PDB file of C-alpha atoms and ligand atoms in Angstrom:
ATOM      1  CA  MET A   7       0.026   0.073   0.004  1.00  0.00           C
ATOM      2  CA  PHE A   8       1.116   3.440  -0.756  1.00  0.00           C
ATOM      3  CA  GLU A   9       1.401   6.071   2.085  1.00  0.00           C
ATOM      4  CA  LEU A  10       1.097   9.876   2.294  1.00  0.00           C
ATOM      5  CA  MET A  11       4.632  11.180   2.480  1.00  0.00           C
ATOM      6  CA  PRO A  12       4.838  13.457   5.608  1.00  0.00           C
ATOM      7  CA  LEU A  13       5.739  17.052   4.825  1.00  0.00           C
ATOM      8  CA  PRO A  14       9.546  17.531   5.228  1.00  0.00           C
ATOM      9  CA  TYR A  15       8.715  20.679   7.364  1.00  0.00           C
ATOM     10  CA  ALA A  16       5.959  22.210   9.509  1.00  0.00           C
ATOM     11  CA  GLU A  17       2.689  23.495   7.752  1.00  0.00           C
ATOM     12  CA  THR A  18       3.799  26.926   8.654  1.00  0.00           C
ATOM     13  CA  ALA A  19       7.336  26.724   7.370  1.00  0.00           C
ATOM     14  CA  LEU A  20       6.656  28.267   3.911  1.00  0.00           C
ATOM     15  CA  GLU A  21       4.726  31.315   5.370  1.00  0.00           C
ATOM     16  CA  PRO A  22       4.117  33.979   4.209  1.00  0.00           C
ATOM     17  CA  TYR A  23       4.508  32.671   0.517  1.00  0.00           C
ATOM     18  CA  ILE A  24       2.472  29.419   1.105  1.00  0.00           C
ATOM     19  CA  SER A  25      -0.039  29.654   4.078  1.00  0.00           C
ATOM     20  CA  ALA A  26      -0.610  26.844   6.520  1.00  0.00           C
ATOM     21  CA  LYS A  27      -4.129  26.729   5.398  1.00  0.00           C
ATOM     22  CA  THR A  28      -2.997  26.136   1.863  1.00  0.00           C
ATOM     23  CA  MET A  29      -0.700  23.277   3.114  1.00  0.00           C
ATOM     24  CA  GLN A  30      -3.518  21.737   5.205  1.00  0.00           C
ATOM     25  CA  PHE A  31      -5.684  21.539   2.223  1.00  0.00           C
ATOM     26  CA  HIS A  32      -3.103  20.776  -0.332  1.00  0.00           C
ATOM     27  CA  HIS A  33      -1.123  18.211   1.519  1.00  0.00           C
ATOM     28  CA  GLY A  34      -3.777  16.969   3.931  1.00  0.00           C
ATOM     29  CA  LYS A  35      -6.743  16.866   1.567  1.00  0.00           C
ATOM     30  CA  HIS A  36      -5.668  16.805  -2.132  1.00  0.00           C
ATOM     31  CA  HIS A  37      -2.434  14.739  -1.747  1.00  0.00           C
ATOM     32  CA  ARG A  38      -3.921  12.318   0.770  1.00  0.00           C
ATOM     33  CA  LYS A  39      -6.940  11.857  -1.662  1.00  0.00           C
ATOM     34  CA  TYR A  40      -4.597  10.829  -4.489  1.00  0.00           C
ATOM     35  CA  VAL A  41      -2.900   8.299  -2.164  1.00  0.00           C
ATOM     36  CA  ASP A  42      -6.075   6.759  -0.961  1.00  0.00           C
ATOM     37  CA  THR A  43      -7.645   6.606  -4.493  1.00  0.00           C
ATOM     38  CA  LEU A  44      -4.466   5.009  -5.797  1.00  0.00           C
ATOM     39  CA  ASN A  45      -4.669   2.341  -3.182  1.00  0.00           C
ATOM     40  CA  GLU A  46      -8.387   1.673  -3.919  1.00  0.00           C
ATOM     41  CA  LEU A  47      -7.466   1.222  -7.665  1.00  0.00           C
ATOM     42  CA  VAL A  48      -4.539  -1.093  -7.066  1.00  0.00           C
ATOM     43  CA  GLU A  49      -5.679  -3.146  -4.202  1.00  0.00           C
ATOM     44  CA  GLY A  50      -5.416  -6.871  -4.924  1.00  0.00           C
ATOM     45  CA  THR A  51      -3.204  -6.443  -7.948  1.00  0.00           C
ATOM     46  CA  THR A  52       0.671  -6.670  -8.144  1.00  0.00           C
ATOM     47  CA  MET A  53       0.816  -2.864  -8.628  1.00  0.00           C
ATOM     48  CA  ALA A  54       0.029  -2.605  -4.909  1.00  0.00           C
ATOM     49  CA  THR A  55       3.660  -3.885  -4.172  1.00  0.00           C
ATOM     50  CA  THR A  56       5.225  -2.153  -7.128  1.00  0.00           C
ATOM     51  CA  PRO A  57       7.400   0.857  -6.647  1.00  0.00           C
ATOM     52  CA  LEU A  58       5.635   4.131  -7.439  1.00  0.00           C
ATOM     53  CA  GLU A  59       7.939   5.147 -10.287  1.00  0.00           C
ATOM     54  CA  GLU A  60       7.306   1.725 -11.888  1.00  0.00           C
ATOM     55  CA  VAL A  61       3.602   2.131 -11.600  1.00  0.00           C
ATOM     56  CA  ILE A  62       3.690   5.429 -13.349  1.00  0.00           C
ATOM     57  CA  LYS A  63       5.967   4.261 -16.262  1.00  0.00           C
ATOM     58  CA  ASN A  64       3.918   0.933 -16.696  1.00  0.00           C
ATOM     59  CA  THR A  65       0.556   2.743 -16.982  1.00  0.00           C
ATOM     60  CA  ALA A  66       1.676   5.811 -18.924  1.00  0.00           C
ATOM     61  CA  GLY A  67      -0.229   5.996 -22.316  1.00  0.00           C
ATOM     62  CA  ARG A  68      -2.514   3.027 -21.648  1.00  0.00           C
ATOM     63  CA  ASP A  69      -6.157   4.463 -21.744  1.00  0.00           C
ATOM     64  CA  ALA A  70      -7.546   1.538 -19.532  1.00  0.00           C
ATOM     65  CA  GLN A  71      -5.107   2.488 -16.895  1.00  0.00           C
ATOM     66  CA  GLN A  72      -5.481   6.181 -16.961  1.00  0.00           C
ATOM     67  CA  PRO A  73      -6.999   6.481 -13.587  1.00  0.00           C
ATOM     68  CA  ILE A  74      -4.120   4.514 -11.890  1.00  0.00           C
ATOM     69  CA  PHE A  75      -1.581   6.748 -13.829  1.00  0.00           C
ATOM     70  CA  ASN A  76      -3.352   9.925 -12.841  1.00  0.00           C
ATOM     71  CA  ASN A  77      -3.425   9.108  -9.272  1.00  0.00           C
ATOM     72  CA  ALA A  78       0.118   7.559  -9.122  1.00  0.00           C
ATOM     73  CA  GLY A  79       1.465  10.610 -11.006  1.00  0.00           C
ATOM     74  CA  GLN A  80      -0.095  12.997  -8.511  1.00  0.00           C
ATOM     75  CA  VAL A  81       1.262  11.014  -5.582  1.00  0.00           C
ATOM     76  CA  TRP A  82       4.754  11.151  -7.069  1.00  0.00           C
ATOM     77  CA  ASN A  83       4.535  14.749  -8.280  1.00  0.00           C
ATOM     78  CA  HIS A  84       3.388  16.052  -4.862  1.00  0.00           C
ATOM     79  CA  ASN A  85       6.125  14.156  -3.004  1.00  0.00           C
ATOM     80  CA  PHE A  86       8.729  15.717  -5.340  1.00  0.00           C
ATOM     81  CA  PHE A  87       7.124  19.204  -4.970  1.00  0.00           C
ATOM     82  CA  TRP A  88       7.342  19.189  -1.085  1.00  0.00           C
ATOM     83  CA  SER A  89      10.961  18.165  -1.380  1.00  0.00           C
ATOM     84  CA  CYS A  90      11.674  21.039  -3.834  1.00  0.00           C
ATOM     85  CA  MET A  91      10.886  23.702  -1.186  1.00  0.00           C
ATOM     86  CA  LYS A  92      12.171  24.959   2.003  1.00  0.00           C
ATOM     87  CA  ARG A  93      11.947  27.884   4.314  1.00  0.00           C
ATOM     88  CA  ASP A  94      14.445  30.608   3.198  1.00  0.00           C
ATOM     89  CA  GLY A  95      15.144  28.962  -0.250  1.00  0.00           C
ATOM     90  CA  GLY A  96      15.805  30.623  -3.375  1.00  0.00           C
ATOM     91  CA  ARG A  97      19.595  30.859  -4.193  1.00  0.00           C
ATOM     92  CA  PRO A  98      21.523  28.035  -5.999  1.00  0.00           C
ATOM     93  CA  ASN A  99      25.115  27.115  -5.293  1.00  0.00           C
ATOM     94  CA  LYS A 100      27.894  28.021  -7.655  1.00  0.00           C
ATOM     95  CA  ALA A 101      27.877  24.670  -9.499  1.00  0.00           C
ATOM     96  CA  VAL A 102      24.056  24.730 -10.140  1.00  0.00           C
ATOM     97  CA  GLU A 103      24.299  28.444 -11.204  1.00  0.00           C
ATOM     98  CA  GLN A 104      26.948  27.511 -13.650  1.00  0.00           C
ATOM     99  CA  TRP A 105      24.592  24.874 -15.200  1.00  0.00           C
ATOM    100  CA  LEU A 106      21.850  27.326 -15.309  1.00  0.00           C
ATOM    101  CA  THR A 107      24.235  29.953 -16.953  1.00  0.00           C
ATOM    102  CA  GLN A 108      25.360  27.460 -19.467  1.00  0.00           C
ATOM    103  CA  ASP A 109      21.858  26.276 -20.536  1.00  0.00           C
ATOM    104  CA  PHE A 110      19.736  29.426 -19.884  1.00  0.00           C
ATOM    105  CA  GLY A 111      22.134  32.303 -19.799  1.00  0.00           C
ATOM    106  CA  GLY A 112      21.947  32.906 -16.070  1.00  0.00           C
ATOM    107  CA  LEU A 113      19.794  32.404 -13.042  1.00  0.00           C
ATOM    108  CA  GLN A 114      17.376  35.232 -13.906  1.00  0.00           C
ATOM    109  CA  GLU A 115      16.980  33.971 -17.539  1.00  0.00           C
ATOM    110  CA  PHE A 116      16.175  30.498 -16.128  1.00  0.00           C
ATOM    111  CA  LYS A 117      13.456  32.107 -13.861  1.00  0.00           C
ATOM    112  CA  ASN A 118      12.064  34.011 -16.690  1.00  0.00           C
ATOM    113  CA  ALA A 119      11.780  30.854 -18.729  1.00  0.00           C
ATOM    114  CA  PHE A 120      10.294  28.862 -15.900  1.00  0.00           C
ATOM    115  CA  THR A 121       7.689  31.672 -14.992  1.00  0.00           C
ATOM    116  CA  SER A 122       6.717  31.958 -18.716  1.00  0.00           C
ATOM    117  CA  ALA A 123       6.115  28.204 -19.033  1.00  0.00           C
ATOM    118  CA  ALA A 124       4.224  27.930 -15.757  1.00  0.00           C
ATOM    119  CA  VAL A 125       1.873  30.859 -16.606  1.00  0.00           C
ATOM    120  CA  ALA A 126       1.262  29.470 -20.157  1.00  0.00           C
ATOM    121  CA  ARG A 127       0.385  26.013 -19.027  1.00  0.00           C
ATOM    122  CA  PHE A 128      -3.310  25.945 -19.796  1.00  0.00           C
ATOM    123  CA  GLY A 129      -5.430  24.407 -17.029  1.00  0.00           C
ATOM    124  CA  SER A 130      -3.952  22.148 -14.502  1.00  0.00           C
ATOM    125  CA  GLY A 131      -0.549  20.812 -14.438  1.00  0.00           C
ATOM    126  CA  TRP A 132       3.230  21.259 -13.504  1.00  0.00           C
ATOM    127  CA  ALA A 133       6.261  23.316 -14.464  1.00  0.00           C
ATOM    128  CA  TRP A 134       9.519  21.526 -14.446  1.00  0.00           C
ATOM    129  CA  LEU A 135      13.320  21.960 -14.602  1.00  0.00           C
ATOM    130  CA  VAL A 136      14.670  18.772 -16.095  1.00  0.00           C
ATOM    131  CA  LEU A 137      17.744  17.213 -17.444  1.00  0.00           C
ATOM    132  CA  ASP A 138      17.053  16.127 -20.866  1.00  0.00           C
ATOM    133  CA  GLU A 139      18.438  13.129 -22.751  1.00  0.00           C
ATOM    134  CA  ASP A 140      20.976  15.388 -24.578  1.00  0.00           C
ATOM    135  CA  GLY A 141      22.502  16.307 -21.143  1.00  0.00           C
ATOM    136  CA  LYS A 142      21.076  19.777 -21.210  1.00  0.00           C
ATOM    137  CA  LEU A 143      18.870  21.476 -18.595  1.00  0.00           C
ATOM    138  CA  LYS A 144      15.415  22.386 -19.963  1.00  0.00           C
ATOM    139  CA  VAL A 145      12.243  23.923 -18.836  1.00  0.00           C
ATOM    140  CA  THR A 146       9.012  22.120 -19.642  1.00  0.00           C
ATOM    141  CA  THR A 147       5.375  21.572 -18.424  1.00  0.00           C
ATOM    142  CA  THR A 148       3.075  18.784 -18.090  1.00  0.00           C
ATOM    143  CA  SER A 149      -0.677  18.652 -17.962  1.00  0.00           C
ATOM    144  CA  ASN A 150      -2.651  17.129 -15.084  1.00  0.00           C
ATOM    145  CA  ALA A 151      -0.735  14.209 -13.611  1.00  0.00           C
ATOM    146  CA  ASP A 152       1.749  13.790 -16.350  1.00  0.00           C
ATOM    147  CA  SER A 153       5.535  13.466 -15.703  1.00  0.00           C
ATOM    148  CA  PRO A 154       8.728  14.144 -17.729  1.00  0.00           C
ATOM    149  CA  MET A 155       9.820  10.793 -16.260  1.00  0.00           C
ATOM    150  CA  VAL A 156       7.869   9.031 -19.031  1.00  0.00           C
ATOM    151  CA  ARG A 157       9.712  11.035 -21.673  1.00  0.00           C
ATOM    152  CA  ALA A 158      13.034   9.909 -20.450  1.00  0.00           C
ATOM    153  CA  GLN A 159      13.671  13.345 -18.896  1.00  0.00           C
ATOM    154  CA  VAL A 160      14.963  13.501 -15.249  1.00  0.00           C
ATOM    155  CA  PRO A 161      12.995  15.795 -12.955  1.00  0.00           C
ATOM    156  CA  LEU A 162      15.070  18.228 -10.994  1.00  0.00           C
ATOM    157  CA  LEU A 163      12.477  20.873  -9.760  1.00  0.00           C
ATOM    158  CA  THR A 164       8.788  21.217 -10.112  1.00  0.00           C
ATOM    159  CA  CYS A 165       6.171  23.854  -9.154  1.00  0.00           C
ATOM    160  CA  ASP A 166       2.456  22.801  -9.005  1.00  0.00           C
ATOM    161  CA  VAL A 167       0.255  25.052 -11.089  1.00  0.00           C
ATOM    162  CA  TRP A 168      -3.007  23.357 -10.291  1.00  0.00           C
ATOM    163  CA  GLU A 169      -5.305  26.007  -8.784  1.00  0.00           C
ATOM    164  CA  HIS A 170      -5.506  24.244  -5.532  1.00  0.00           C
ATOM    165  CA  ALA A 171      -1.693  25.083  -5.045  1.00  0.00           C
ATOM    166  CA  TYR A 172      -2.171  28.754  -4.782  1.00  0.00           C
ATOM    167  CA  TYR A 173      -5.835  29.935  -4.932  1.00  0.00           C
ATOM    168  CA  LEU A 174      -6.318  30.444  -1.164  1.00  0.00           C
ATOM    169  CA  ASP A 175      -3.137  32.701  -1.100  1.00  0.00           C
ATOM    170  CA  TYR A 176      -3.108  34.325  -4.616  1.00  0.00           C
ATOM    171  CA  GLN A 177      -6.511  33.643  -6.086  1.00  0.00           C
ATOM    172  CA  ASN A 178      -6.030  33.934  -9.882  1.00  0.00           C
ATOM    173  CA  ARG A 179      -2.434  35.330  -9.653  1.00  0.00           C
ATOM    174  CA  ARG A 180      -0.431  32.351 -10.736  1.00  0.00           C
ATOM    175  CA  ALA A 181       2.482  34.467 -11.886  1.00  0.00           C
ATOM    176  CA  ASP A 182       2.854  35.877  -8.416  1.00  0.00           C
ATOM    177  CA  PHE A 183       2.805  32.380  -6.813  1.00  0.00           C
ATOM    178  CA  VAL A 184       5.512  31.178  -9.194  1.00  0.00           C
ATOM    179  CA  SER A 185       7.640  34.220  -8.528  1.00  0.00           C
ATOM    180  CA  ALA A 186       7.388  33.580  -4.773  1.00  0.00           C
ATOM    181  CA  PHE A 187       8.222  29.944  -5.317  1.00  0.00           C
ATOM    182  CA  LEU A 188      11.351  30.830  -7.311  1.00  0.00           C
ATOM    183  CA  ASP A 189      12.505  33.727  -5.164  1.00  0.00           C
ATOM    184  CA  HIS A 190      11.823  32.488  -1.685  1.00  0.00           C
ATOM    185  CA  LEU A 191      11.056  28.730  -1.566  1.00  0.00           C
ATOM    186  CA  VAL A 192      13.220  26.639  -3.981  1.00  0.00           C
ATOM    187  CA  ASN A 193      15.399  24.141  -2.127  1.00  0.00           C
ATOM    188  CA  TRP A 194      18.449  24.375  -4.458  1.00  0.00           C
ATOM    189  CA  ASP A 195      20.309  21.749  -2.339  1.00  0.00           C
ATOM    190  CA  PHE A 196      17.745  19.272  -3.467  1.00  0.00           C
ATOM    191  CA  VAL A 197      18.140  20.380  -7.117  1.00  0.00           C
ATOM    192  CA  ALA A 198      21.828  20.227  -6.741  1.00  0.00           C
ATOM    193  CA  SER A 199      21.661  16.658  -5.342  1.00  0.00           C
ATOM    194  CA  GLY A 200      19.507  15.523  -8.286  1.00  0.00           C
ATOM    195  CA  LEU A 201      21.765  17.151 -10.717  1.00  0.00           C
ATOM    196  CA  GLY A 202      24.965  15.894  -9.176  1.00  0.00           C
ATOM    197  CA  VAL A 203      23.968  12.095  -9.477  1.00  0.00           C
ATOM    198  CA  GLU A 204      22.210  12.481 -12.893  1.00  0.00           C
ATOM    199  CA  GLY A 205      24.576  14.900 -14.282  1.00  0.00           C
ATOM    200  CA  ALA A 206      27.625  12.659 -13.418  1.00  0.00           C
ATOM    201  CA  ALA A 207      25.794   9.719 -14.989  1.00  0.00           C
ATOM    202  CA  ARG A 208      24.927  11.550 -18.115  1.00  0.00           C
ATOM    203  CA  GLU A 209      28.656  12.860 -18.521  1.00  0.00           C
ATOM    204  CA  LYS A 210      29.818   9.270 -18.196  1.00  0.00           C
ATOM    205  CA  ALA A 211      27.441   7.928 -20.871  1.00  0.00           C
TER     206      ALA A 211
HETATM  207 FE1  LIG B 323      -1.303  19.893  -6.084  1.00  0.00          FE
END
């Protein structure tokens, strides 16, 4: 059975940029519901004991298994999203900044690209920084529960742009939420650890 990942910080940790009330609904209600629904859908099948990432890869693009993919994807995406943030985040180390400069032109240029993509994502979805197959960092978005993982891209950072992620605090102002995320909340140490492992593996290959 899949379990709701506990938040890696207190519900108040990301205030004033994300309120405790948003965290209570987003983690305690929305994320929990995806976990519960996934467990109901896979109960009694081999998928109940399959690692979450494998469930996502095995059900991607299969119409009959779309509900499992959607809920498994949302469980994973939210686990990843919580890990991408911390109190007083917002500034990458030198090594990560060099990657951003090489592939985007600089930290600010990366932020501009990420914000534009996040705002342009129609409806519900996710904005991502990924390491692509060609070894370059890219900004991309996915709709609903979709994941870059199923396109052989390595997720390094994500921002949830479903309305439930920001509506209580920002109403319709998605761009303000994304700016607050980039300027104050990004856990760049988490990004660096993903990039360190995956970047080294890509350079070797
Ligand atoms: Fe969400």
